[in-house]
Short mmCIF file of C-alpha atoms and ligand atoms in Angstrom, two decimals:
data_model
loop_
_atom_site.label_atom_id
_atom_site.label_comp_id
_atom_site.label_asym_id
_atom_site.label_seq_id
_atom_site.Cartn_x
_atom_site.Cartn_y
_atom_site.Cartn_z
CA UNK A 1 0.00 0.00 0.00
CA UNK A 2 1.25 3.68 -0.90
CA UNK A 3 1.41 6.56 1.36
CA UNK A 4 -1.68 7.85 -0.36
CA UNK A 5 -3.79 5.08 1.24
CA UNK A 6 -2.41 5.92 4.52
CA UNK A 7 -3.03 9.70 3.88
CA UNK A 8 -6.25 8.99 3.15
CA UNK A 9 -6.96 7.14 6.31
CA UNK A 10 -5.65 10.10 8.41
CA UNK A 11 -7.52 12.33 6.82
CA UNK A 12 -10.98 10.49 7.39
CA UNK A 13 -9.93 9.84 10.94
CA UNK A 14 -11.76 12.59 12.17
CA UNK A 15 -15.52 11.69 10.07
CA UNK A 16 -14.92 8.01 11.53
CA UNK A 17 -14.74 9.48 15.11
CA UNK A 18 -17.47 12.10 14.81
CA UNK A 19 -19.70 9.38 13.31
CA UNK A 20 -18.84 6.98 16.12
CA UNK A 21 -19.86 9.98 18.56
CA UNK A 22 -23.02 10.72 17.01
CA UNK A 23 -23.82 6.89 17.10
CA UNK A 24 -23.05 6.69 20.98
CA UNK A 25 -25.03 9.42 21.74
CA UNK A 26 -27.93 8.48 20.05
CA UNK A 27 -27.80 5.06 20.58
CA UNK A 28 -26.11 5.61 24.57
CA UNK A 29 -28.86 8.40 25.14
CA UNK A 30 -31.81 6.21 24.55
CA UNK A 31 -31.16 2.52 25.59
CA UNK A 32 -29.22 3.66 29.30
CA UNK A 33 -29.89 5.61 31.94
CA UNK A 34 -29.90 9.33 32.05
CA UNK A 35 -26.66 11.14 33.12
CA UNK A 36 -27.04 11.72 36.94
CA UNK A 37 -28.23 15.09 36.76
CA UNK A 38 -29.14 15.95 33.62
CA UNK A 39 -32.60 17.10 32.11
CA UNK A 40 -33.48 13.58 31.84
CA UNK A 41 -33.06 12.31 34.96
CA UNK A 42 -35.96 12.95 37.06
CA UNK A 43 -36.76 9.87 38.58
CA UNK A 44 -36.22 10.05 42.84
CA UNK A 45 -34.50 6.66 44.73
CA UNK A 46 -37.77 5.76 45.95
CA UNK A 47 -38.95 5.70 41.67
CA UNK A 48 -36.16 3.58 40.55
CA UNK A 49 -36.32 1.23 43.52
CA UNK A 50 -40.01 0.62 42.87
CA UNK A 51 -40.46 0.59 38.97
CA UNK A 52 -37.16 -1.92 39.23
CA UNK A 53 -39.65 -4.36 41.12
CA UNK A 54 -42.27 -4.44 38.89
CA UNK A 55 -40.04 -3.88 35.33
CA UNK A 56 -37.98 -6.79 36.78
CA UNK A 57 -38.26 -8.53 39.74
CA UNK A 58 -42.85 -9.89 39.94
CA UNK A 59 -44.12 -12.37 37.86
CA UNK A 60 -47.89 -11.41 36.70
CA UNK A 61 -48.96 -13.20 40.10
CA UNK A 62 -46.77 -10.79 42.31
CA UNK A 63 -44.43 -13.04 42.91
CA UNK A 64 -40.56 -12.59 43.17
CA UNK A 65 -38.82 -13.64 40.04
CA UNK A 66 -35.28 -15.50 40.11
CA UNK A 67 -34.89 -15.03 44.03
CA UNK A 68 -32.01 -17.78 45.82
CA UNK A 69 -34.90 -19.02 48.91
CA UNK A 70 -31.78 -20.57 50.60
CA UNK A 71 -29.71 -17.23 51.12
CA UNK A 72 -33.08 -15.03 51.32
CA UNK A 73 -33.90 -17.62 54.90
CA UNK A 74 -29.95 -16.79 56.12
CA UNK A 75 -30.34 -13.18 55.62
CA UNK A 76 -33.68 -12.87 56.61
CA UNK A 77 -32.67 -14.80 59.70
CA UNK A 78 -29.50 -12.36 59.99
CA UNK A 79 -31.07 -9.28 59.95
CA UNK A 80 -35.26 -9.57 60.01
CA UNK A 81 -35.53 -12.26 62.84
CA UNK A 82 -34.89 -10.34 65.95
CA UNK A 83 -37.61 -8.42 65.36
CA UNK A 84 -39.91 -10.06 63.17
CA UNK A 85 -39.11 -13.91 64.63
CA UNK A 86 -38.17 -16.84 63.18
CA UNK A 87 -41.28 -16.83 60.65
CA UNK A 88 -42.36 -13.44 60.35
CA UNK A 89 -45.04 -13.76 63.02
CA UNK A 90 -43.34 -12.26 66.31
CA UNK A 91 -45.29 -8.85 65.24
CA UNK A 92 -48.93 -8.52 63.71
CA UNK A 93 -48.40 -5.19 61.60
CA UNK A 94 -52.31 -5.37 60.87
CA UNK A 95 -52.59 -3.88 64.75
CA UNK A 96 -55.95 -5.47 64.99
CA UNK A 97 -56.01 -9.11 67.09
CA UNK A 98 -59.11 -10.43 65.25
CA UNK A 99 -57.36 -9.59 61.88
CA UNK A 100 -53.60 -10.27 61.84
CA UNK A 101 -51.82 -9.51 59.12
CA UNK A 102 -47.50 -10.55 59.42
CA UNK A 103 -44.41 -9.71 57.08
CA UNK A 104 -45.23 -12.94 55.29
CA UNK A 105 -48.83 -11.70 54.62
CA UNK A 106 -47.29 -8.20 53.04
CA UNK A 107 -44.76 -10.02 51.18
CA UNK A 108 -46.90 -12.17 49.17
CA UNK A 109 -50.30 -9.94 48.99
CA UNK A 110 -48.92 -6.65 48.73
CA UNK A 111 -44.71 -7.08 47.40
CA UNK A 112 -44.71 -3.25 46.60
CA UNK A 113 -45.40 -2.35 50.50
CA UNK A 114 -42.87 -5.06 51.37
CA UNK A 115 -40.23 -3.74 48.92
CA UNK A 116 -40.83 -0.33 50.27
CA UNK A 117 -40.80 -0.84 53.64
CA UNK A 118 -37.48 -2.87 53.28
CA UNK A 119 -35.77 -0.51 50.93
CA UNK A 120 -37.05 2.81 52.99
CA UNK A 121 -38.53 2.14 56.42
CA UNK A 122 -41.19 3.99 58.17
CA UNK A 123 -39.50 6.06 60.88
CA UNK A 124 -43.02 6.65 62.57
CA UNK A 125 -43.72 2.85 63.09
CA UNK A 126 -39.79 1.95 63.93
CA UNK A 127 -39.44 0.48 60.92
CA UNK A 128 -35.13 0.53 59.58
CA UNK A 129 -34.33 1.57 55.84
CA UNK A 130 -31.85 -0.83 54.29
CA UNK A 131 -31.38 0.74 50.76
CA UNK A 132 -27.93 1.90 52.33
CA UNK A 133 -27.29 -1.49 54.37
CA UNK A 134 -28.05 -4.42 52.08
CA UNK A 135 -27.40 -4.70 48.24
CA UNK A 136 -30.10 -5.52 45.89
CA UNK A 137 -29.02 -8.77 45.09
CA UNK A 138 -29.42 -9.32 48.72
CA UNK A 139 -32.91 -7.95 48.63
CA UNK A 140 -34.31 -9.87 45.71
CA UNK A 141 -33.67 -13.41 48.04
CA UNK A 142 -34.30 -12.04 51.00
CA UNK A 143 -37.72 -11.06 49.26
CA UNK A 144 -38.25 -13.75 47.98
CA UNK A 145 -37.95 -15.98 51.08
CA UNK A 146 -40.05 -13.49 52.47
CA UNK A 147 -43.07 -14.56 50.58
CA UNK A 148 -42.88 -18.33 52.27
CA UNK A 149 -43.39 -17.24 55.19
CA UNK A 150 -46.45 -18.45 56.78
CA UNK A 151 -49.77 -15.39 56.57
CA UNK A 152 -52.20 -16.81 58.74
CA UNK A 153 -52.57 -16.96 62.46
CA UNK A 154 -51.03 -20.14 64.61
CA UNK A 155 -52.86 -22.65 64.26
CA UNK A 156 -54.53 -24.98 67.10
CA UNK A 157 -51.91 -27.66 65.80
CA UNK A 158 -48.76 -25.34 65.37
CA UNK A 159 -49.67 -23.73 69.51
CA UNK A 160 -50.05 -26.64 70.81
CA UNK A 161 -46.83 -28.21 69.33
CA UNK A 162 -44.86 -24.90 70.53
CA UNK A 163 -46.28 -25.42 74.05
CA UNK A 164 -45.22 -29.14 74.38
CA UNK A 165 -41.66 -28.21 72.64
CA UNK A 166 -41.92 -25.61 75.70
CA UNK A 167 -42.42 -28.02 78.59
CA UNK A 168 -39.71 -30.03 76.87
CA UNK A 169 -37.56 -27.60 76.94
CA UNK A 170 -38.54 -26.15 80.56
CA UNK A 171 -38.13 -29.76 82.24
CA UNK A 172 -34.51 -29.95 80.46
CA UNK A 173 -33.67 -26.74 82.48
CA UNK A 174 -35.37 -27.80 85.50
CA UNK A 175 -33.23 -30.76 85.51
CA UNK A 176 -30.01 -28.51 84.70
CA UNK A 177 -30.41 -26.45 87.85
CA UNK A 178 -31.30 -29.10 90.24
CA UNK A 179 -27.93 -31.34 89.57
C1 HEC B 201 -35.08 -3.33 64.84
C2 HEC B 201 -36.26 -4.11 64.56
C3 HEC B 201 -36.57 -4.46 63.12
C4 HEC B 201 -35.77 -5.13 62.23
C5 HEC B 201 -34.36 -5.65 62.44
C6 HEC B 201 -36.56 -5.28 61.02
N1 HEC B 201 -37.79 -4.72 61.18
FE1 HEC B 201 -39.28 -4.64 59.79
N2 HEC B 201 -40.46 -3.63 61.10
C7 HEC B 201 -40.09 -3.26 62.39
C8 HEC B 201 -41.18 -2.51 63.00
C9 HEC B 201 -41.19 -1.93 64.41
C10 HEC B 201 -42.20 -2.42 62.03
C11 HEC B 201 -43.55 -1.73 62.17
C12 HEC B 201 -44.47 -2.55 63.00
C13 HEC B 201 -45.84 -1.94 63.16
O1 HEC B 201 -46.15 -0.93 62.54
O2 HEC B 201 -46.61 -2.53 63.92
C14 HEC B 201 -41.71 -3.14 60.86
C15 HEC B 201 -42.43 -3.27 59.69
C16 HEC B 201 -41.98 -3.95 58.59
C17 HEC B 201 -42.74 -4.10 57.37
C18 HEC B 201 -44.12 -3.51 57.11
C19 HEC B 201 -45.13 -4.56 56.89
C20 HEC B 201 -46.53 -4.05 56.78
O3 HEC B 201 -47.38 -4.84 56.38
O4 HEC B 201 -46.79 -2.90 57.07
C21 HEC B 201 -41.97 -4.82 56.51
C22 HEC B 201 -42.31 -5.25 55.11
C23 HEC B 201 -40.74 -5.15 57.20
N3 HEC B 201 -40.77 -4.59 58.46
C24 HEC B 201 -39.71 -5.88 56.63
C25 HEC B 201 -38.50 -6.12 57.27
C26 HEC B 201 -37.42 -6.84 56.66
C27 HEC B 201 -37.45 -7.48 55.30
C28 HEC B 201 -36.40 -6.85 57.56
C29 HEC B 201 -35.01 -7.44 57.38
C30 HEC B 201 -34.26 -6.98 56.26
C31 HEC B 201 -36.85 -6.13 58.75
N4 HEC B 201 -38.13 -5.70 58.52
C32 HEC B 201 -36.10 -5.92 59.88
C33 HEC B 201 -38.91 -3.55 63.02
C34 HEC B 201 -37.83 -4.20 62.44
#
């Protein structure tokens, strides 16, 4: 090849580079995100958290799509249990006896109230924000575990069994302290 060839190159350097601007603009503009920022961007946290759970995360039944039920039950025991017990029912959110409603409830009936309250909190009601404390990926099992959980009441069957494990368990000590 001649120098004219490479001459030629150089000199439509420039259109090939202005061309492959134009196309990242155009094509960058419209398929990603808004520069932080910019005219564009208007959507709050709260907005993107939200829309990303129902663009990505339900299924048309409101359930959690591609959550790992395994890790969601060994975070959820991390960092939901002490308050919320071992299966969601330690606190009836509903505030009425007669008509309890429990995290497991939320979580399956109403996942956008769920995903709020986990992503956000309610300061009022004592409820912690995580957004800041436990990545998405995180939050998608934990989630989805969450929607297992039982939503009804103890029933006859499940008190009863608790109170026997009880005795069980209070003989054991009983027998601890007297040797
Ligand atoms: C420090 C205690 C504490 C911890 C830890 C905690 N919560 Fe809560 N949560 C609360 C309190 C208090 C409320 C409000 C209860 C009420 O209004 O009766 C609440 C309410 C909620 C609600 C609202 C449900 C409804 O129907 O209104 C959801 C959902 C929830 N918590 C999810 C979670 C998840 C998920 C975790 C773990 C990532 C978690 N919480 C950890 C204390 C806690």
């Amino acid at each position: 090849m001649d120098w004219k060839f490479w001459k030629k190159l150089a000199c439509s350097a420039p259109v090939f580079y202005a061309v492959l601007i134009g196309l990242d603009f155009c094509i960058g503009e419209t398929s990603e995100k808004p520069a932080p920022g910019s005219a564009g961007d208007t959507l709050s946290v709260v907005d993107k958290r939200m829309a990303y759970l129902v663009y990505n995360l339900l299924d048309s039944n409101g359930i959690i799509m591609g959550a790992d039920l395994e890790r969601g039950e060994r975070l959820f025991m991390r960092n939901c249990r002490p308050c919320h017990g071992d299966d969601g029912r330690r606190m009836n959110l509903s505030g009425d006896m007669w008509h309890p409603r429990y995290i497991g409830s939320t979580a399956h009936d109403e996942a956008p109230t769920f995903w709020y309250m986990m992503n956000f909190g309610d300061s009022v009601r004592g409820m912690l924000p995580y957004i800041d404390e436990i990545p998405l990926d995180e939050m998608i099992d934990i989630a989805g575990f969450a929607q297992t959980l039982p939503r009804h009441p103890w029933s006859a069957e499940e008190a009863a069994a608790a109170m026997r494990e009880d005795s069980i368990l209070e003989s054991r000590r009983k027998k601890a302290n007297l040797q």
